Coordinates of C-alpha atoms and ligand atoms in Angstrom, one line a residue:
X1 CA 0.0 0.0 0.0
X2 CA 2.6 2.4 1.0
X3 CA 4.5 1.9 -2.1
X4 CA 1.6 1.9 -3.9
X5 CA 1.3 5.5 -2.9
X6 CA 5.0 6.5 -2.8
X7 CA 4.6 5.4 -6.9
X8 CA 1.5 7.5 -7.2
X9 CA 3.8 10.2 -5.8
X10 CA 6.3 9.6 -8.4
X11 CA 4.4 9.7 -10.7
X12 CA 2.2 13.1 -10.2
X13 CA 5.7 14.5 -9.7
X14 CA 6.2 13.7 -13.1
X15 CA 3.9 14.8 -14.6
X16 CA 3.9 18.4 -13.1
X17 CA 7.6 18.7 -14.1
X18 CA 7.1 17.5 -17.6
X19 CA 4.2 20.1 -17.7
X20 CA 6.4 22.6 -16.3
X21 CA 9.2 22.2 -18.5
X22 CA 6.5 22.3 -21.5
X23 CA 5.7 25.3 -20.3
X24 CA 9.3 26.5 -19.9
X25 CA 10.1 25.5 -23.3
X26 CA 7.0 26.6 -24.6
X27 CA 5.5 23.7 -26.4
X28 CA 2.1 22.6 -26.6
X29 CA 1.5 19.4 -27.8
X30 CA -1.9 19.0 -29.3
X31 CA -2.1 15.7 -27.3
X32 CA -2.1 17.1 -24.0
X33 CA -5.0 18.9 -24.9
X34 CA -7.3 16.3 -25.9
X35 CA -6.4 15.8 -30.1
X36 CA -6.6 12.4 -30.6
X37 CA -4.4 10.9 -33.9
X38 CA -7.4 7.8 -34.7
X39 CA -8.4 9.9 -37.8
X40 CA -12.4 9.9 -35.9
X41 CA -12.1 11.7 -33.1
X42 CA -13.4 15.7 -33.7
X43 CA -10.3 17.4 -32.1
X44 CA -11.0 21.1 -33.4
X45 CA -11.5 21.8 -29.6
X46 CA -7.5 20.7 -28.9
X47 CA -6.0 22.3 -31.5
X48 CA -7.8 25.8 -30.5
X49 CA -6.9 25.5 -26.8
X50 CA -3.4 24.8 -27.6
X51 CA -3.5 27.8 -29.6
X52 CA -5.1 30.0 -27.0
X53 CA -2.2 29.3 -25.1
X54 CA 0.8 29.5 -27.8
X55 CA -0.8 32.5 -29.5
X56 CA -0.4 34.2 -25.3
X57 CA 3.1 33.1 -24.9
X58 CA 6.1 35.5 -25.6
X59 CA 9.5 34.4 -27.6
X60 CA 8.4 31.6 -29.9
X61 CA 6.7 28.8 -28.8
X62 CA 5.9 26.0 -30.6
X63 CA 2.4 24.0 -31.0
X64 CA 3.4 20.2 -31.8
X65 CA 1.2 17.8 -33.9
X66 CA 2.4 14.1 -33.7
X67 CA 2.0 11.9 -36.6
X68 CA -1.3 10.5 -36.3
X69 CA -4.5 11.7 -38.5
X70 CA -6.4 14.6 -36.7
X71 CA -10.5 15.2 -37.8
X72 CA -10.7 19.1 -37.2
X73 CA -13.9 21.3 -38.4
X74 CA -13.3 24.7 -39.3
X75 CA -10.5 26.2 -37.7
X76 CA -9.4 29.9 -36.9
X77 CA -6.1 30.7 -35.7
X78 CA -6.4 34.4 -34.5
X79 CA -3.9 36.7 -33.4
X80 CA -2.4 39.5 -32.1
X81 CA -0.2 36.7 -30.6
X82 CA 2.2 37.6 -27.8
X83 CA 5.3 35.8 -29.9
X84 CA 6.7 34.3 -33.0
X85 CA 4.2 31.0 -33.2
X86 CA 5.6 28.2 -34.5
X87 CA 3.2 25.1 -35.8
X88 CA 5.2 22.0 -36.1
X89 CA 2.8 19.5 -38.2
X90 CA 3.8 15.8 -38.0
X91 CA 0.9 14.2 -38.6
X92 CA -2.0 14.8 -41.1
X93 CA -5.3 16.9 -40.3
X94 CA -8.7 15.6 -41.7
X95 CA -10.7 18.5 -43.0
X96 CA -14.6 17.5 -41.6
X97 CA -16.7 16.3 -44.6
X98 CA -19.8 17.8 -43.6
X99 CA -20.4 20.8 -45.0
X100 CA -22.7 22.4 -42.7
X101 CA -20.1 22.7 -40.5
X102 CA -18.5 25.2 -42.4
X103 CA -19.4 28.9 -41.9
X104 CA -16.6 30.2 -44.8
X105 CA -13.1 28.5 -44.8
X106 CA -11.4 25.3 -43.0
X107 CA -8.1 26.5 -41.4
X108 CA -7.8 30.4 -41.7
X109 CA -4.7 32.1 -39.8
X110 CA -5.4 35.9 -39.1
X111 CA -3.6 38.9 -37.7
X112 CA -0.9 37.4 -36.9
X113 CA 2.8 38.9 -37.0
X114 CA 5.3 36.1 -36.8
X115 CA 4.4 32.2 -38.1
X116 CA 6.1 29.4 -39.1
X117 CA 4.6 26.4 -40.0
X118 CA 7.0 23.1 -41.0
X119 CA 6.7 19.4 -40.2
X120 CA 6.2 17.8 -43.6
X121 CA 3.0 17.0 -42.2
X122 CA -0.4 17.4 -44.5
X123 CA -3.8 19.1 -45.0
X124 CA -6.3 17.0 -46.6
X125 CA -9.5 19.0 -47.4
X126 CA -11.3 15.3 -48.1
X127 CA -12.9 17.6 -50.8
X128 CA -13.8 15.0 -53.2
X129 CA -17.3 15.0 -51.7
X130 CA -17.6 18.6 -52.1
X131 CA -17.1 19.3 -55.3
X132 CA -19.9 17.8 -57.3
X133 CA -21.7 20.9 -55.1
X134 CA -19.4 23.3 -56.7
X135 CA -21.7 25.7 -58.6
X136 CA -18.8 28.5 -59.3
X137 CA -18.1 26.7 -62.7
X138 CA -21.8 27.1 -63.9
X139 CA -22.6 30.4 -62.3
X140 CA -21.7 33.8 -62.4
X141 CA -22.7 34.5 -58.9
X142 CA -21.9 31.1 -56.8
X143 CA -21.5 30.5 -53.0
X144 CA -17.9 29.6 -52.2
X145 CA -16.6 26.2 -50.8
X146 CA -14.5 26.1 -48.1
X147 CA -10.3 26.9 -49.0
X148 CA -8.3 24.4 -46.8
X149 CA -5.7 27.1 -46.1
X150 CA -6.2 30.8 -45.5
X151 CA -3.6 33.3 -44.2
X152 CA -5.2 36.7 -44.1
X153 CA -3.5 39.8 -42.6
X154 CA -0.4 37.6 -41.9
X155 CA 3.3 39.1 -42.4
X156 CA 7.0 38.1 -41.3
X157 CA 5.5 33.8 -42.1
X158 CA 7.5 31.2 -43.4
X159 CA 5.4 27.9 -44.8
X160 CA 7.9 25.0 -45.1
X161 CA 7.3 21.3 -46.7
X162 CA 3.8 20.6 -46.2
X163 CA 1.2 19.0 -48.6
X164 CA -1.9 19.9 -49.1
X165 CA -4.4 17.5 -50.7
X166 CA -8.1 17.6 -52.2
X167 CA -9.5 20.9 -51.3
X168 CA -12.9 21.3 -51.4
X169 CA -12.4 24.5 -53.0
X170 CA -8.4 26.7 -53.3
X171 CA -5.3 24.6 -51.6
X172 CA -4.2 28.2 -50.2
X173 CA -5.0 31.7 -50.0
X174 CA -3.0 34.5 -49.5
X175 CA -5.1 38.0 -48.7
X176 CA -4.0 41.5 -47.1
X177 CA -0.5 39.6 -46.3
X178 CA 3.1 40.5 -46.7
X179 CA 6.4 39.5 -46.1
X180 CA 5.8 35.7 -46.3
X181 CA 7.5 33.0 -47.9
X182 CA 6.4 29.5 -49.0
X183 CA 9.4 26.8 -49.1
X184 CA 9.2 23.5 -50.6
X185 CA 5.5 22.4 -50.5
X186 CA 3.6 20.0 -52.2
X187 CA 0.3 20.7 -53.7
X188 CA -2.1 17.9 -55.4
X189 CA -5.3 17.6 -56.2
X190 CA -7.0 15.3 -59.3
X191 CA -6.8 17.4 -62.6
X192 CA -10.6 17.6 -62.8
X193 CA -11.2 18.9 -59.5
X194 CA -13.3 22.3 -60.1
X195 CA -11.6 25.6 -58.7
X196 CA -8.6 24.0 -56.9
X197 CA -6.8 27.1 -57.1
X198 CA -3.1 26.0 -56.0
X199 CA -2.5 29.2 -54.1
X200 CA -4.3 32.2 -54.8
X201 CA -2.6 35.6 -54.1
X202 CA -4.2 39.0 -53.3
X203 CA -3.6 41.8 -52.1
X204 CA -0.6 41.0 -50.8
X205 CA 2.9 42.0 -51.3
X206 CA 6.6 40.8 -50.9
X207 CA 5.2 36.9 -50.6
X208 CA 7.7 34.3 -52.0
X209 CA 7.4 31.1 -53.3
X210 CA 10.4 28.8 -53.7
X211 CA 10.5 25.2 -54.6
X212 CA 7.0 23.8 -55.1
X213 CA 5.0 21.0 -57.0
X214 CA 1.7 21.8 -57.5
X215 CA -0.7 19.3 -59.3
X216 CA -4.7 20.1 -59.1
X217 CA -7.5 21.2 -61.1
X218 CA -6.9 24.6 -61.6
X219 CA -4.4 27.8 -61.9
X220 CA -1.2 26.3 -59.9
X221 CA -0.8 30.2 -58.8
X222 CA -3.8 32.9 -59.2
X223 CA -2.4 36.2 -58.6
X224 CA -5.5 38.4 -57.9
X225 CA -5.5 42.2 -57.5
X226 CA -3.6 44.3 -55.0
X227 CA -0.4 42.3 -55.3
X228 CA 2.8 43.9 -55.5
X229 CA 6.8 42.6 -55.8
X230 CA 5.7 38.8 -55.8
X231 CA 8.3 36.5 -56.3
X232 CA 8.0 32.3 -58.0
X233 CA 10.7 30.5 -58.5
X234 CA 11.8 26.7 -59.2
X235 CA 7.9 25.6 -59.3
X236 CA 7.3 22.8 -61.2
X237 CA 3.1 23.0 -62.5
X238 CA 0.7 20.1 -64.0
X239 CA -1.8 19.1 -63.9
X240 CA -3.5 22.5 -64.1
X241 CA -4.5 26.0 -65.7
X242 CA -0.6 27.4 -65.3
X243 CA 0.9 30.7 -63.2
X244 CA -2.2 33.0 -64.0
X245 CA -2.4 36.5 -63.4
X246 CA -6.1 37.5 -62.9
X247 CA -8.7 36.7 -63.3
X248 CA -8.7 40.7 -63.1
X249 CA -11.6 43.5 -63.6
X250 CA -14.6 41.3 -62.3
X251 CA -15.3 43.4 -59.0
X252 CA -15.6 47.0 -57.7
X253 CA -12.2 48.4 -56.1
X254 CA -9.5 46.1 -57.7
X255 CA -6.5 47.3 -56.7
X256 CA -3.1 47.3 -59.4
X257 CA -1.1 44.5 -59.4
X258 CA 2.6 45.4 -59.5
X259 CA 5.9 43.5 -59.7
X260 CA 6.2 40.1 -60.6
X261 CA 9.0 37.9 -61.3
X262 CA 8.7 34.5 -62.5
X263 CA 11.8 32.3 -62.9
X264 CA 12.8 29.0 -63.1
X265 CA 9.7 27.1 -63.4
X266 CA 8.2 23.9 -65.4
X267 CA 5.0 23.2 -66.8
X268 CA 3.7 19.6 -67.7
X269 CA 0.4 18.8 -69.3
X270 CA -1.0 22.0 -68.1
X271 CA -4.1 23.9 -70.0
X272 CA -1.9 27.3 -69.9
X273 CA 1.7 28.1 -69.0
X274 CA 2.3 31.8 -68.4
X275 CA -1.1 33.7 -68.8
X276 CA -2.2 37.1 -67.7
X277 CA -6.4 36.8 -67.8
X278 CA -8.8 39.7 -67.4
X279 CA -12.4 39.4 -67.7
X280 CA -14.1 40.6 -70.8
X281 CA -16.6 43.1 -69.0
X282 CA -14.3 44.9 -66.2
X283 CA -16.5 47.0 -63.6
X284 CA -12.4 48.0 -62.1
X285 CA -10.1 49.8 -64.3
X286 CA -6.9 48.6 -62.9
X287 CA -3.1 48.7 -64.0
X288 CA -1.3 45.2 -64.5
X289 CA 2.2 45.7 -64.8
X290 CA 5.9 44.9 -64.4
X291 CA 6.3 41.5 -65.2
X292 CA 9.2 39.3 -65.7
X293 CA 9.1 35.8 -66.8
X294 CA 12.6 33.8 -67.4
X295 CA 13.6 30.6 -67.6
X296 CA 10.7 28.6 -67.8
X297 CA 10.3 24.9 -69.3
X298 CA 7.3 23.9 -70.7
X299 CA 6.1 20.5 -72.1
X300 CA 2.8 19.8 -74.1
X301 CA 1.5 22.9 -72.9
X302 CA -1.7 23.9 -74.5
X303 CA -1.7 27.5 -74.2
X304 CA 2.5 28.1 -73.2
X305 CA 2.2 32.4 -73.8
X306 CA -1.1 33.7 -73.4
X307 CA -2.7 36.9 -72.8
X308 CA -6.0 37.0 -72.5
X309 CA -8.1 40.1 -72.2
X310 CA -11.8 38.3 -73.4
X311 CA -11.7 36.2 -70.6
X312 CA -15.2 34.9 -70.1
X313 CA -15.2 31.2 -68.9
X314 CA -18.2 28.9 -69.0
X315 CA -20.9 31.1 -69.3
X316 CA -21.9 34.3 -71.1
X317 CA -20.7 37.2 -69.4
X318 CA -23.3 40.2 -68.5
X319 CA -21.8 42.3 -71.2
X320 CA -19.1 42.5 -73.7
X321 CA -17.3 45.7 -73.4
X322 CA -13.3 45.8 -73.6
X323 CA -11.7 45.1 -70.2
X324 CA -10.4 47.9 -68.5
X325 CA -7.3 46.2 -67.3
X326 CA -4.1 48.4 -68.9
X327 CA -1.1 45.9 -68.9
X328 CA 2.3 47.5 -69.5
X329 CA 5.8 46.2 -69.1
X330 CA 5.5 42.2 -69.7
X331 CA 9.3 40.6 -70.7
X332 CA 9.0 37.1 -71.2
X333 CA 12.6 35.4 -71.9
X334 CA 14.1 32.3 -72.7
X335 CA 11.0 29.7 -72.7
X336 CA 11.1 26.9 -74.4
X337 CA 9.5 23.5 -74.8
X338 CA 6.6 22.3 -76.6
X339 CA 3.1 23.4 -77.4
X340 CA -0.4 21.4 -78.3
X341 CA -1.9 24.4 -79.5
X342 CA -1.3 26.0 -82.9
X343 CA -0.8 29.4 -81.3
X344 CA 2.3 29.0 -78.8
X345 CA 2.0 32.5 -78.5
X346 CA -1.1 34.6 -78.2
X347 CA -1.5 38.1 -76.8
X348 CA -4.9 38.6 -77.2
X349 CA -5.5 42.6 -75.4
X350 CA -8.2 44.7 -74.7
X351 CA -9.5 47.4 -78.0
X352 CA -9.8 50.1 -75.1
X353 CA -6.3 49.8 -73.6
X354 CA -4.4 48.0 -75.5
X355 CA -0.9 46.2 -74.1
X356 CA 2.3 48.3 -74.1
X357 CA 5.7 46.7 -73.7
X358 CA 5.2 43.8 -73.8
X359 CA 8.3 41.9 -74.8
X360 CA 9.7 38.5 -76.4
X361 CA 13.1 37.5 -76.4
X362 CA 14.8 33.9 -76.4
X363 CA 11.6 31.8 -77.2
X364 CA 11.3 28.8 -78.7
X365 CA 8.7 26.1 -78.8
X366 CA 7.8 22.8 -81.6
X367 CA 4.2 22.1 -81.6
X368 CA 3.4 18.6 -80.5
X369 CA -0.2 18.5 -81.4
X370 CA -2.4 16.7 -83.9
X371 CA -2.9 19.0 -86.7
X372 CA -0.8 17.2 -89.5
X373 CA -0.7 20.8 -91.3
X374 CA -0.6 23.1 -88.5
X375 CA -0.3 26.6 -88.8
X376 CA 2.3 27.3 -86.0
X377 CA 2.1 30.6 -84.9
X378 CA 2.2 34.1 -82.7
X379 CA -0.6 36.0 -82.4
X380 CA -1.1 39.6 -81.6
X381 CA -4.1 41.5 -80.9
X382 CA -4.1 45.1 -79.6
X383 CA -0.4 44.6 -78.4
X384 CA 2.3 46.3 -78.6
X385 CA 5.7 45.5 -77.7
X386 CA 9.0 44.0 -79.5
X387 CA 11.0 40.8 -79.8
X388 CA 14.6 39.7 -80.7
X389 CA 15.3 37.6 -83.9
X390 CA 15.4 34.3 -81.5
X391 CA 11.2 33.6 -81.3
X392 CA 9.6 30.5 -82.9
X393 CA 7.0 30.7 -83.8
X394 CA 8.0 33.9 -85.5
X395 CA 7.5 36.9 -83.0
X396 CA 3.6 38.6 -84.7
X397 CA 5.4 42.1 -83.1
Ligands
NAG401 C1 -5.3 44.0 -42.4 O1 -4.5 44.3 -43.6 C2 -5.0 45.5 -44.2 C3 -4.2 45.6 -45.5 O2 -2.8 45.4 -45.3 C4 -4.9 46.7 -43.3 O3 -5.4 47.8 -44.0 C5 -5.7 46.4 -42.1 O4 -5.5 47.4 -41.1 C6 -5.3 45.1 -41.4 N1 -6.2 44.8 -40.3 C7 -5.8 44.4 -39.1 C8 -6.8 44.2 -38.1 O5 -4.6 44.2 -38.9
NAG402 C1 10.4 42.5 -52.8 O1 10.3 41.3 -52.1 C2 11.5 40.7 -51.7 C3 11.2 39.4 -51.0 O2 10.3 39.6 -50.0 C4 12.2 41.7 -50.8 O3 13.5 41.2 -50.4 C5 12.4 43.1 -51.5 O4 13.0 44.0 -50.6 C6 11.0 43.6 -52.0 N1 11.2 44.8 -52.7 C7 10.5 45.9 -52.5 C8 10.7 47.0 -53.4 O5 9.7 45.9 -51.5
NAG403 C1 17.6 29.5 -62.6 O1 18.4 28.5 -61.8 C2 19.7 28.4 -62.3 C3 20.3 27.2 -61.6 O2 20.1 27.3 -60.2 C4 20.4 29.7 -62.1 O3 21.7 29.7 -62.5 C5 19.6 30.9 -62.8 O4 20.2 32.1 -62.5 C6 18.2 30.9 -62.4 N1 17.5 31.8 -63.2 C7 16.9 33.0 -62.7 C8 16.3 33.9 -63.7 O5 17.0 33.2 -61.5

């Protein structure tokens, strides 16, 4: 009996010293708050307690999920926090598949100065049974599915090595953020899923993306208005809709977008490559400009170059004025690969405000699709710009 008792001791002293040097070291385990890893369990309640508590601890503390699959509902991480908060995922959360659950987005991150996320660990959105209720693709006006990943008003982040898989609707969004950078993540989704965006970008400004694979069932990367200095590199796309900027124009108040480089990247089997978009009826009149696109690799691309300013998807849009989306300042250099489509190159810009600058140099594609007489081409409408001698299909500047 008495060392019965004497081990009970021993043991309670234990466990208040390991709390106590959590605590010291800052680290909240999402175990010790009730997650459970069985893949079943609801544990939305765990992982917001432990946040509570990280998000009012100074210096950087650190919120550990253990491998193991976690079943969390909608989510909100919610700052001001008191410190730096680092999210180390492990394991892999379960996005809930009922969809009453979910007021706007699964796992949104919000005023918050100071995140890092790493781990390896994944997001699965378990959207396949969403998105045969995905009306956006059908209708002008549509009511959004959840995005697995928001980060809205975040700045000073860094997003390392996770996955994200089958959103019901975007992988990630990025909105009112700056100063972020996303290292090494994986992205996939089937190539049929509707409105997968990869990560969606607005605005924002100085965000980074280095070193990603991104497979879904849209753009790879959407860069919306009110983005400025943006910066891809070493991103390999497919399936997908390529690096698109825009859609632009469709709402009041668009902001410019401003400042983007993208280098280094390589498309597969995607429907576009490089491709600036804006809607054919534009209620904003916004300025798209600054672009710089280099080194890129693209094989059977449909569209590889494409500017598109009669962008009207789907269904008819409500008018057909000329956008007023004025894009200026476009260099794409050395591209190369292969295109299904007969025009590699097609700069298609608006009769009101046509394209200035817009400039080719170092491009070369062969067309790898089935047309046995195909006439290979550039195409130039409304644009403006020049090109060096080195552009097959033969610069249309
Ligand atoms: C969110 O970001 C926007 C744009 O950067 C800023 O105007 C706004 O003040 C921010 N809101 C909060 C609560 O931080
Ligand atoms: C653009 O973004 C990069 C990376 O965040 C940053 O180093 C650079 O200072 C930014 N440039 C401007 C003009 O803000
Ligand atoms: C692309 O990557 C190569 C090899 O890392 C590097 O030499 C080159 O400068 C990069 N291109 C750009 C435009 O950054």
């Amino acid at each position: 009996m008495a060392s019965e008792a004497r081990f009970m001791f021993i043991g309670l002293l234990f466990l208040i010293l390991k709390a106590a040097s959590a605590q010291q070291l800052g680290e909240y385990n999402v175990k010790a708050y009730g997650a459970s890893g069985d893949g079943k369990t609801d544990s939305t309640k765990a992982f917001q307690d432990a946040w509570k508590e990280s998000c009012a601890t100074e210096g950087k503390p650190r919120i550990v999920i253990p491998e193991g699959k976690y079943l969390v509902g909608p989510l909100v991480f919610e700052g001001p926090c008191k410190g730096t908060q680092v999210i180390e995922l492990r394991g892999e959360l379960l996005a809930s598949t009922d969809l009453s659950s979910y007021e706007s987005n699964w796992i949104q991150f919000e005023y918050i100065d100071g995140l890092i996320i790493t781990g390896n660990g994944k997001f699965n959105g378990q959207g396949a049974i969403a998105w045969p209720h995905n009306e956006c693709p059908k209708r002008w006006s549509c009511k959004l599915l959840p995005t697995s990943l928001v980060f809205s008003n975040v700045t000073e982040a860094t997003i390392t090595g996770i996955t994200s898989l089958d959103p019901k609707l975007f992988h990630m969004q990025v909105f009112r953020s700056h100063d972020m950078t996303f290292n090494s993540i994986w992205v996939t989704a089937p190539g049929d899923s509707p409105n997968t965006d990869g990560l969606h970008i607005a605005e924002s400004s100085n965000i980074v993306i280095n070193n990603a694979v991104i497979g879904t069932g849209d753009d790879c990367i959407s860069i919306g208005p009110g983005n400025r200095n943006l910066s891809i590199s070493g991103v390999t796309c497919g399936p997908g809709h390529g690096i698109s900027v825009g859609s632009l124009g469709k709402t009041a108040g668009e902001n410019d977008v401003v400042g983007l480089t993208v280098t280094n990247c390589t498309f597969v089997g995607t429907s576009n490559g490089l491709r600036i978009k804006s809607w054919q009826s534009s209620v904003s009149a916004l300025k798209a400009s600054g672009f710089h696109y280099e080194d890129i690799v693209m094989k059977d691309v449909y569209n590889p170059i494409i500017i598109d300013q009669e962008y009207c998807p789907y269904v008819s849009c409500p008018e057909k004025d000329p956008s007023l989306v004025k894009i200026t300042d476009v260099t794409f250099k050395n591209i190369r690969g292969t295109s299904l489509a007969e025009e590699a190159i097609k700069l298609v810009c608006s009769a009101s405000n046509p394209c200035e600058g817009v400039q080719l140099q170092d491009i070369h594609f062969e067309y790898t699709g089935d047309k046995p007489n195909a006439n290979f081409k550039s195409t130039c409408v409304n644009a403006h710009g020049s090109s060096n001698d080195n552009v097959n299909p033969d610069s249309c500047f």
